[in-house]
Coordinates of C-alpha atoms and ligand atoms in Angstrom, one line a residue:
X1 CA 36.6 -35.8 123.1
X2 CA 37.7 -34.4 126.2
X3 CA 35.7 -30.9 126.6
X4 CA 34.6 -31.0 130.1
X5 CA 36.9 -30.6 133.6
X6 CA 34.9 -32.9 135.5
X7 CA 35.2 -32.7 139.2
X8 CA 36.1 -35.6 140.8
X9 CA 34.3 -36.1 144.1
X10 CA 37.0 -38.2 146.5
X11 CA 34.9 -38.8 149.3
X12 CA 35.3 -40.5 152.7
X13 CA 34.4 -43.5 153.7
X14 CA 31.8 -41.7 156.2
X15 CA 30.3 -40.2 153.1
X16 CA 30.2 -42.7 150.9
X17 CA 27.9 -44.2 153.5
X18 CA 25.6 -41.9 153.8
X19 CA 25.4 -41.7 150.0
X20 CA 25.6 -45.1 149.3
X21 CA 22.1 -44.9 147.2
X22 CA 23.0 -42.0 145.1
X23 CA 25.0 -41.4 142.1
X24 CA 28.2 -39.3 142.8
X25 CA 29.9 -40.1 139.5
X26 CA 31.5 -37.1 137.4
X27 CA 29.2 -35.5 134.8
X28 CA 25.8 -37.3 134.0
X29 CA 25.0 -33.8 131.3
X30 CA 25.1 -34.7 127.7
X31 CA 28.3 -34.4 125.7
X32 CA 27.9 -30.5 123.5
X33 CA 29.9 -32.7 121.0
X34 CA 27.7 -35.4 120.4
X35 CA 24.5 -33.2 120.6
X36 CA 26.4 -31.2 117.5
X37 CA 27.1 -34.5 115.5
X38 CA 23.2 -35.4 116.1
X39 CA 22.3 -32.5 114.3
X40 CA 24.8 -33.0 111.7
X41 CA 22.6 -36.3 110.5
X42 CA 21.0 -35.2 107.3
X43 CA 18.0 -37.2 106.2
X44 CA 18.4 -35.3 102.6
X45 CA 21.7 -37.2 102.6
X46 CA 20.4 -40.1 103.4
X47 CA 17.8 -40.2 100.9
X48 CA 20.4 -39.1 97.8
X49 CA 22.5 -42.2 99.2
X50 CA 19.3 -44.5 99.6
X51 CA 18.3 -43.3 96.1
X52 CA 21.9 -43.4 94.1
X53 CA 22.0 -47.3 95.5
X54 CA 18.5 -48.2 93.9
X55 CA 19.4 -46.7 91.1
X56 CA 22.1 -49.5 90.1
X57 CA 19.0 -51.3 89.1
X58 CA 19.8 -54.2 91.4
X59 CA 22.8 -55.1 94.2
X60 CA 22.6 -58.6 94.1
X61 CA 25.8 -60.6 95.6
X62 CA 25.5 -62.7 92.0
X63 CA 25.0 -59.5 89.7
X64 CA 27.6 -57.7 87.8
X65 CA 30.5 -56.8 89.2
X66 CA 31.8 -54.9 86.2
X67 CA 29.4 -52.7 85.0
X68 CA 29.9 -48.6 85.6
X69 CA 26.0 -48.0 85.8
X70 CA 24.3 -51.7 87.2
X71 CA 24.6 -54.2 89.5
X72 CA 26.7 -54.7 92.8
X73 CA 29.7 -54.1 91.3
X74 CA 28.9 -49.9 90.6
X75 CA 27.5 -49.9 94.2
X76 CA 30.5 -51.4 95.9
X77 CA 32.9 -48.6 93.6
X78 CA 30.5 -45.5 94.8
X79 CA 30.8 -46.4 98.5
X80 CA 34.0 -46.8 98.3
X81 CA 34.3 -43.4 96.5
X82 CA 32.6 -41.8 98.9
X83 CA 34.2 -43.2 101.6
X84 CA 37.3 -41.4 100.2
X85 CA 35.9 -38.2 99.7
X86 CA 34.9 -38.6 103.5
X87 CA 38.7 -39.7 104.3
X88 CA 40.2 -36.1 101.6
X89 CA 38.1 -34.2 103.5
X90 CA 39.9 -34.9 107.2
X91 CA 43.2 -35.1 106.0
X92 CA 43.2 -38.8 104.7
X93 CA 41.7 -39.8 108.5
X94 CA 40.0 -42.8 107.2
X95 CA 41.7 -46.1 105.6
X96 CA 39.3 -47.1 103.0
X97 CA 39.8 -50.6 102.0
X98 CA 38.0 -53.2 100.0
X99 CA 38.2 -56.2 101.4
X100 CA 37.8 -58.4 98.6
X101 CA 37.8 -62.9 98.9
X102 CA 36.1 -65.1 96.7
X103 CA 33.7 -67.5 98.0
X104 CA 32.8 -70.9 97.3
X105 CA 30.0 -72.4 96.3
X106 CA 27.0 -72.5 98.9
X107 CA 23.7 -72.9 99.2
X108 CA 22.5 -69.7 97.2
X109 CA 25.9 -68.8 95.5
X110 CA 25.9 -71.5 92.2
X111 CA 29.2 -70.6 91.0
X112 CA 32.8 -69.4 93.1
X113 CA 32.0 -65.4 93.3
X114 CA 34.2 -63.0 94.5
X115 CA 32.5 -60.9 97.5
X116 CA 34.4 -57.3 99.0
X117 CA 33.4 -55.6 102.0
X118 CA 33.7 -52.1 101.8
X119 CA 35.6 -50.6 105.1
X120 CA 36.3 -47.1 106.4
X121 CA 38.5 -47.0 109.6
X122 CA 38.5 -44.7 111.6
X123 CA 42.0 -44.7 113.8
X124 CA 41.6 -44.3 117.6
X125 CA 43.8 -42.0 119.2
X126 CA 44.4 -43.1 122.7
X127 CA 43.6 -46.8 122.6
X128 CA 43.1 -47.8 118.6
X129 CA 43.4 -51.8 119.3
X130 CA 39.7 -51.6 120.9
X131 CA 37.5 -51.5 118.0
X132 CA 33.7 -50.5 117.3
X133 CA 32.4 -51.6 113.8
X134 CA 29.4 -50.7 112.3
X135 CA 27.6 -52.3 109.4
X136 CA 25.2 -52.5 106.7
X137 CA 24.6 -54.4 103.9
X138 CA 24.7 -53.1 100.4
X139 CA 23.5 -56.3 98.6
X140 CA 19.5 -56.6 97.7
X141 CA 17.1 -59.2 95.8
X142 CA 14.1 -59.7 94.5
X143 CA 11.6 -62.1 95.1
X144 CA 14.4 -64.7 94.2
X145 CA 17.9 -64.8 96.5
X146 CA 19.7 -65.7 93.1
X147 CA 18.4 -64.3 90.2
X148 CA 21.1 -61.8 89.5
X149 CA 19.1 -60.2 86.8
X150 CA 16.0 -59.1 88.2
X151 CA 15.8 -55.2 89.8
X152 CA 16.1 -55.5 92.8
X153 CA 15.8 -51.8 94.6
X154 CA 16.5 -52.9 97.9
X155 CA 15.7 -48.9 99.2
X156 CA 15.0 -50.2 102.6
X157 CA 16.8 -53.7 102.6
X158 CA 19.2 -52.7 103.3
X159 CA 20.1 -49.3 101.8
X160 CA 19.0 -47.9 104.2
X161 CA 21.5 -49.6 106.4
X162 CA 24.1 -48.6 104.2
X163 CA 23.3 -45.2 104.3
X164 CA 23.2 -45.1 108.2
X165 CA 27.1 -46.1 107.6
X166 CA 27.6 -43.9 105.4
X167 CA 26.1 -40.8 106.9
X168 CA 27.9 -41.9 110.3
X169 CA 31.3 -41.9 108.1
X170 CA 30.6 -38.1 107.2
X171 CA 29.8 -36.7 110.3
X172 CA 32.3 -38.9 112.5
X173 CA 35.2 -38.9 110.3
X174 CA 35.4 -34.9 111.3
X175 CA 36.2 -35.9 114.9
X176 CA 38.6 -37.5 117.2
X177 CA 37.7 -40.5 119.7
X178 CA 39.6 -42.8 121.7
X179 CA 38.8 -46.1 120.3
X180 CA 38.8 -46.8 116.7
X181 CA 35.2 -47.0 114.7
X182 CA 35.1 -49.6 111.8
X183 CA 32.2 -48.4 109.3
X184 CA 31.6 -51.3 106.9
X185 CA 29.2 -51.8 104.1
X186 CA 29.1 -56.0 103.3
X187 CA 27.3 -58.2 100.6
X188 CA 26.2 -61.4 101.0
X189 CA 23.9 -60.6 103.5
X190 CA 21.4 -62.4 101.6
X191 CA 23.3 -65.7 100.5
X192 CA 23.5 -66.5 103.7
X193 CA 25.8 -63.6 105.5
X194 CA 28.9 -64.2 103.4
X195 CA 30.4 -60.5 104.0
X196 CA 30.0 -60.2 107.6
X197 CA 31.0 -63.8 108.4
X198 CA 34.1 -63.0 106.2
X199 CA 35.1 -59.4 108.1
X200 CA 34.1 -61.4 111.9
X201 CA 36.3 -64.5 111.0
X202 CA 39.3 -62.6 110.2
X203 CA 38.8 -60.7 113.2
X204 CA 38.6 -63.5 115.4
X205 CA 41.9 -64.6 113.4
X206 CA 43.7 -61.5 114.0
X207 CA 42.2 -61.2 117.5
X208 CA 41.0 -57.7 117.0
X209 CA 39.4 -56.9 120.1
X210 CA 35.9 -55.9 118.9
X211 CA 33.9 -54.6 121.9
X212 CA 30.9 -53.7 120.3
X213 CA 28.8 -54.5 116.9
X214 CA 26.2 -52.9 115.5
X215 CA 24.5 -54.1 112.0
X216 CA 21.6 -51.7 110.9
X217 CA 19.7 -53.7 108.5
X218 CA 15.7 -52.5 107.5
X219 CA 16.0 -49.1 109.4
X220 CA 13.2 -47.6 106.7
X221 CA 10.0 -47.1 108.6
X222 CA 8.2 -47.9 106.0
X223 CA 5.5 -45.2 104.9
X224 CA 3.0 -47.6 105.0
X225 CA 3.3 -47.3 108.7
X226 CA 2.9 -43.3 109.3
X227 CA -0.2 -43.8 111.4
X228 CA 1.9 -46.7 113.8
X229 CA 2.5 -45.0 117.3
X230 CA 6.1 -47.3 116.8
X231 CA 6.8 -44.2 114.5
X232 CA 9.3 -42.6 117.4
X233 CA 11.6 -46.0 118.1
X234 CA 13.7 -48.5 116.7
X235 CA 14.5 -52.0 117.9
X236 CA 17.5 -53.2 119.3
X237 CA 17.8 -56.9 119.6
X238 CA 20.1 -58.5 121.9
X239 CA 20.6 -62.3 122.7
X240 CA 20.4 -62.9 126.2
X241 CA 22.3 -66.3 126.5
X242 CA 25.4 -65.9 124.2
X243 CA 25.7 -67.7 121.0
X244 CA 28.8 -69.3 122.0
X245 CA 28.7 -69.9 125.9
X246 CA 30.5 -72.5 127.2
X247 CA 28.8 -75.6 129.1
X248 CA 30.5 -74.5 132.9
X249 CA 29.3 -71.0 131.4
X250 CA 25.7 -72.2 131.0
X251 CA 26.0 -74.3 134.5
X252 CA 26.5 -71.2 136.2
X253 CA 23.6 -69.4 134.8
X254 CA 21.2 -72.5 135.3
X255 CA 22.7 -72.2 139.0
X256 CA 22.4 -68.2 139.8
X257 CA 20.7 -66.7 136.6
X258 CA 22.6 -64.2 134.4
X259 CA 19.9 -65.2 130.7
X260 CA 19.4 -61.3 130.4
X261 CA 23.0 -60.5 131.2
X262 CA 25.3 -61.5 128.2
X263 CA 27.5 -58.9 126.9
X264 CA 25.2 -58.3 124.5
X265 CA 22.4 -57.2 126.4
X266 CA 24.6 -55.3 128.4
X267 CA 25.1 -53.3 125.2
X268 CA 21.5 -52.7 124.5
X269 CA 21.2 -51.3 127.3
X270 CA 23.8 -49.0 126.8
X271 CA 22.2 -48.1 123.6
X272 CA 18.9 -47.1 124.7
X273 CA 20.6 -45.6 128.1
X274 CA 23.0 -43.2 125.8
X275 CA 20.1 -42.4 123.5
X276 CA 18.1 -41.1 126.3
X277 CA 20.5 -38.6 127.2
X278 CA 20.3 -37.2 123.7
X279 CA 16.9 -37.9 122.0
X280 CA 13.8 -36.8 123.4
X281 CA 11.3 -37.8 120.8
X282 CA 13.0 -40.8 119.6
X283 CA 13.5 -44.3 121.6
X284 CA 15.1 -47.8 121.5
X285 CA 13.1 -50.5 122.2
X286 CA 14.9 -53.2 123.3
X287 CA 13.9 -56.5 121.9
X288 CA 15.2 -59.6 124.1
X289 CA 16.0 -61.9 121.2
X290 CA 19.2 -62.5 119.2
X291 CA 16.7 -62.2 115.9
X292 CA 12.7 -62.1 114.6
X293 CA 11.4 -65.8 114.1
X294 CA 12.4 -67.3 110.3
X295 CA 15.7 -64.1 109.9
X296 CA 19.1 -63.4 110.7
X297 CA 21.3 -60.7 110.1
X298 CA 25.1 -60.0 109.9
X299 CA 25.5 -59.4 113.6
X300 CA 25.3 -63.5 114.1
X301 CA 28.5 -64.3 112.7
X302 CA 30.1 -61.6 115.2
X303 CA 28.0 -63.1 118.2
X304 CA 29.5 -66.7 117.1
X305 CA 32.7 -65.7 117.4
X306 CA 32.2 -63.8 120.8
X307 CA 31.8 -60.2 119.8
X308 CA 28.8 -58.7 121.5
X309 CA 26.8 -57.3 118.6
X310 CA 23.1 -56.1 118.2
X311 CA 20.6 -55.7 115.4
X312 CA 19.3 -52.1 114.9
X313 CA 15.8 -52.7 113.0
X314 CA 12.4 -50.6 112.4
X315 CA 9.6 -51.6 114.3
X316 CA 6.7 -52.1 111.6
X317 CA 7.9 -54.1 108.8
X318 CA 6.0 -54.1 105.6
X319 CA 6.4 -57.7 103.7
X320 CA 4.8 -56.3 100.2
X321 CA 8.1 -53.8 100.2
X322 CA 11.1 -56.4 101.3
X323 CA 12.4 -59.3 99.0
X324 CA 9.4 -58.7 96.5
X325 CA 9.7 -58.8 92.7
X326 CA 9.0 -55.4 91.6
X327 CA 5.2 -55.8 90.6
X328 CA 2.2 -55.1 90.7
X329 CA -0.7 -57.9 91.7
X330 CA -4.9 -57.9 92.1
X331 CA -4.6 -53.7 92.8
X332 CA -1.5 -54.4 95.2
X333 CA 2.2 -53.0 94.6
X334 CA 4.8 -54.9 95.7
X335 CA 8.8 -53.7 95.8
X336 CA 11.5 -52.4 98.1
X337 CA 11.4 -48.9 96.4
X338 CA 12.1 -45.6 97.8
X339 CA 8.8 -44.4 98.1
X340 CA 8.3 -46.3 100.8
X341 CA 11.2 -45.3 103.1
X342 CA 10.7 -42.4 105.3
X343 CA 14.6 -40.8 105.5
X344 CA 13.4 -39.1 108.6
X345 CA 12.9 -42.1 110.3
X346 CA 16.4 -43.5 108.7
X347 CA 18.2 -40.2 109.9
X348 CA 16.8 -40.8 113.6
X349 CA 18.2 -44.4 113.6
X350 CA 21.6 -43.1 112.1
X351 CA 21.7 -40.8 115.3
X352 CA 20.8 -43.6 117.8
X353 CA 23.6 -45.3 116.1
X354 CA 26.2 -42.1 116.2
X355 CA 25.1 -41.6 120.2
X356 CA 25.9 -45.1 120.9
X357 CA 29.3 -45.1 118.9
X358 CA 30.8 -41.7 119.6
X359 CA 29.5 -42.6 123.5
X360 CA 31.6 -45.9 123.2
X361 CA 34.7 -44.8 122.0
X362 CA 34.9 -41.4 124.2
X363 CA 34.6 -44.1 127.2
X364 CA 37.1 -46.2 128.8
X365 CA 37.6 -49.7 127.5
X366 CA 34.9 -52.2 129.4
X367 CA 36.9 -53.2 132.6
X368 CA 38.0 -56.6 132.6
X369 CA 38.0 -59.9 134.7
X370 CA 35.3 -58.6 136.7
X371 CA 34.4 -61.0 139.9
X372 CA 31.7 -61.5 142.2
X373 CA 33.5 -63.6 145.4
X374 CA 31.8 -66.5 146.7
X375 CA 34.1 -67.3 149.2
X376 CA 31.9 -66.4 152.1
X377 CA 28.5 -66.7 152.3
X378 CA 27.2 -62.8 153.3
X379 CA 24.6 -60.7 152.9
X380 CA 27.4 -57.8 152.0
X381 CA 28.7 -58.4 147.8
X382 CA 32.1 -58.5 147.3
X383 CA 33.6 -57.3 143.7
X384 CA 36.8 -57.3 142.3
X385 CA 38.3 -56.5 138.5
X386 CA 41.4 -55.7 136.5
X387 CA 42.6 -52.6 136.9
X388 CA 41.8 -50.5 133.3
X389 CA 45.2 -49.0 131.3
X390 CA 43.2 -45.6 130.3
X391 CA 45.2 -42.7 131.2
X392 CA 42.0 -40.8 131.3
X393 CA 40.5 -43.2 133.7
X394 CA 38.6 -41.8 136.9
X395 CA 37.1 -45.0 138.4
X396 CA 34.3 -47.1 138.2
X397 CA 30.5 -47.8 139.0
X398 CA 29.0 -50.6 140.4
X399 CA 26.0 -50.7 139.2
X400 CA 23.2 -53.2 140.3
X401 CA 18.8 -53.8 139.6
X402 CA 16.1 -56.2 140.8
X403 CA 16.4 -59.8 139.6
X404 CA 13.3 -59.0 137.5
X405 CA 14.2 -55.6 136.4
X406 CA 15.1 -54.8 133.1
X407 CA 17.9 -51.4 133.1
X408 CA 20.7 -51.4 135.6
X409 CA 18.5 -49.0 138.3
X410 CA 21.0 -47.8 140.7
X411 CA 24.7 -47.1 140.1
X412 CA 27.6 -45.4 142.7
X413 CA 30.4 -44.2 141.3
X414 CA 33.6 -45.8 143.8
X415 CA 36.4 -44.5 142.6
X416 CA 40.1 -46.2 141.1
X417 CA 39.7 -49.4 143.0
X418 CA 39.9 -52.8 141.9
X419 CA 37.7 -54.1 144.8
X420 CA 34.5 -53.0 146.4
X421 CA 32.4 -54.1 149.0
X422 CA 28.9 -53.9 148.6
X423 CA 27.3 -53.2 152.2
X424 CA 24.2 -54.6 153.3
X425 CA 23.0 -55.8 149.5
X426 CA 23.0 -59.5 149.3
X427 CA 24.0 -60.4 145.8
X428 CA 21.7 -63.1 146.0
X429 CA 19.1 -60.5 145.8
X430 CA 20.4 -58.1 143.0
X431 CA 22.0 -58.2 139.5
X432 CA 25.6 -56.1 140.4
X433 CA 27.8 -54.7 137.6
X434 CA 30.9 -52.8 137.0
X435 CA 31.5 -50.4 134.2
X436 CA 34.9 -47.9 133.8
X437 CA 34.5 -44.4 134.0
X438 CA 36.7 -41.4 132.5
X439 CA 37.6 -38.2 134.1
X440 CA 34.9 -36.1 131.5
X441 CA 32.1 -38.6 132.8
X442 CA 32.2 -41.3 130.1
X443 CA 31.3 -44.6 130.7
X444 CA 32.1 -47.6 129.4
X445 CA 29.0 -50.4 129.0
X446 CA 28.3 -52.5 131.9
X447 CA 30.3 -55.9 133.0
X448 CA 28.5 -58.5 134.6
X449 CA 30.4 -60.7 136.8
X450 CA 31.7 -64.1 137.0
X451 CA 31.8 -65.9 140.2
X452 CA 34.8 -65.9 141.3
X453 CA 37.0 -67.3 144.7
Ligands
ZN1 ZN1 18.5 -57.2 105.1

């Protein structure tokens, strides 16, 4: 979406001196667009999704597949339905596909079972090879991982992921961006991330250039929790050293640092720094850790195969309402059913989500090959990058903090150059970045450097 004329400043070298602390990029306001989608986000939608998935008495990756009314067969058919209501309604803008395989035997899957991801597309206009997915997982259980028969509600793990997706099809499907969004609804998730491993392997196959992925998996709040000042934020966990670095990749960062700088984190950032433009009673916490201790999520396999990906979780979780039997035992009730989901809370995670998206695919791609020169030893940093394709491009940022600080801190926009010079700023003493900006103000998340000659 391209609905500002943003002014440009070309300035001189003189005053790019005397304003080399200050941020002279093009538009910093928020997008009127994105603030409209925000408020598109209906939690009354949410909840009918979150409550039509429990109703198929239980999603479990092992339960019918053929059934109209129960099991995860009926919930994969009505997502994909209304996927495709979502795609009539904009002109056939989305390519719904199941994405059907049939996995092996593993540790909780007893017998070959066929598994589909369910996938909405939404095309890019200007640059549709770079790719943004978002997921959730529709599959559930009970107290067991493979006892297909049990009920299994699953109303906050995860349909409450899946109706983040969901909801973010509706309203984003009515748009156009750059960059194409991938909303995707897996199973598996509990027999050991069969559907996500399945969608991240093939893209690694076809080498689909996934910049970003989100999974949104226990985004309830539970109600147990109203009193919880954690009522107003989500977590966003991040792995700092990536999943697959390489050993000269990890004997630079024991050399010169870089643990809180993977692409990863870089994209945490991003999330919490786009949501702050938009959400004023609503934060991201950022969690520095690819996972909680004893769980994984889908965003794992994508990390493996060098996507940067984040999980999207609620801060307070309540144990007696996820991967219980539905019970109830000495006065206590135990289940993941919707009473205990608060689709408010779910609405405001599906809009941290949308900012983050609809942010990333309005911005340039992340520039690429982005050096910091160690050729000379200088208190000046030197930085060089690719030059970016994007018709719309204006320039780009570098960006830098302290060592020990957490968000990028200070950023100046230098224009389309492939090179810049950092005066006077050791890079010994800061973290530097780049990130790609368009001519409406979008940025692109942040690219830490590789030393380079
Ligand atoms: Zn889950």
């Amino acid at each position: 979406m391209k609905n500002f004329i943003a002014t440009v400043l070309v300035l001189s070298a003189a005053a790019v001196a005397a304003t080399a602390q200050t941020n002279a990029q093009p538009r910093s306001v928020p997008d009127p667009e994105i603030a409209k989608m925000v408020k598109e986000v209906s939690a009354k939608n949410i909840e009918a999704t979150i409550r039509k998935l429990v109703s198929f008495g239980t999603r479990n990756t092992l339960s019918e597949q053929d059934d109209p009314a129960r099991g995860i067969g009926a919930a994969r058919d009505w997502i994909y339905g209304e996927f495709q209501k979502f795609s009539a309604a904009c002109g056939n803008c989305l390519v719904v596909e199941k994405q059907s395989f049939l996995q092996p035997k593993a540790n909780r899957v007893p017998e070959p079972t066929t598994l589909t991801n369910v996938v909405a597309t939404l095309k890019g206009t200007t640059d549709p090879g770079r790719v943004y997915v978002v997921s959730g997982h529709y599959d559930s259980m009970c107290s067991s991982a493979i006892d297909a028969k049990c009920d299994a509600p699953g109303a906050n793990d995860d349909a409450s992921g899946t109706a983040t997706v969901i909801e973010l099809a509706r309203v984003m499907s009515k748009r156009k961006f750059d960059a194409t969004i991938v909303f995707i609804t897996v199973p598996g998730e509990e027999q050991g991330l069969l559907g996500a491993t399945h969608f991240a392997e093939q893209a690694k196959q076809t080498a689909m250039n996934i910049e970003a992925m989100f999974t949104n998996d226990i985004v309830g709040g539970v109600t147990t929790q109203k009193a919880s000042p954690n009522r107003n934020r989500v977590r966003v966990f991040s792995e700092g050293v990536p999943s697959n670095e390489t050993e000269q990749q990890a004997n630079t960062r024991r050399s010169v640092g870089g643990e809180n700088d993977s692409a990863s984190r870089q994209l945490a950032r991003y999330v919490k720094e786009q949501a702050d433009r938009y959400l004023r009673t609503f934060k991201v916490w950022m969690i520095y850790r690819r996972d909680r201790y004893l769980r994984g999520g889908d965003h794992i396999p994508f990390l493996e195969r060098g996507f940067p990906a984040a999980r999207i979780t609620e801060v307070d979780e309540d144990y007696t309402h996820q991967h219980q039997t539905v019970r109830t035992e000495k006065g206590i009730f135990y289940g993941d059913t919707p009473e205990f989901v608060d689709f408010g809370y779910v609405a405001n995670v599906a809009r941290v989500n949308l900012i983050a998206l609809a942010s990333l695919a309005n911005a340039p791609a992340k520039p690429k090959n982005v050096g910091i020169v160690t050729r000379r030893l200088t208190n000046d940093t030197d930085l060089k990058w690719d030059a970016n394709s994007d018709a719309d491009l204006a320039g780009y940022d570098v960006v830098w903090r302290d060592t020990t600080s957490a968000e990028w801190t200070g950023a100046k926009f230098v224009g389309s150059v492939t090179e810049y010079t950092v005066p006077k700023m050791s890079k010994d003493n800061y973290f530097f970045g780049v990130r790609a900006v368009d001519k409406a103000g979008n940025k692109s998340p942040v690219v830490y450097p590789r030393p380079t000659q």
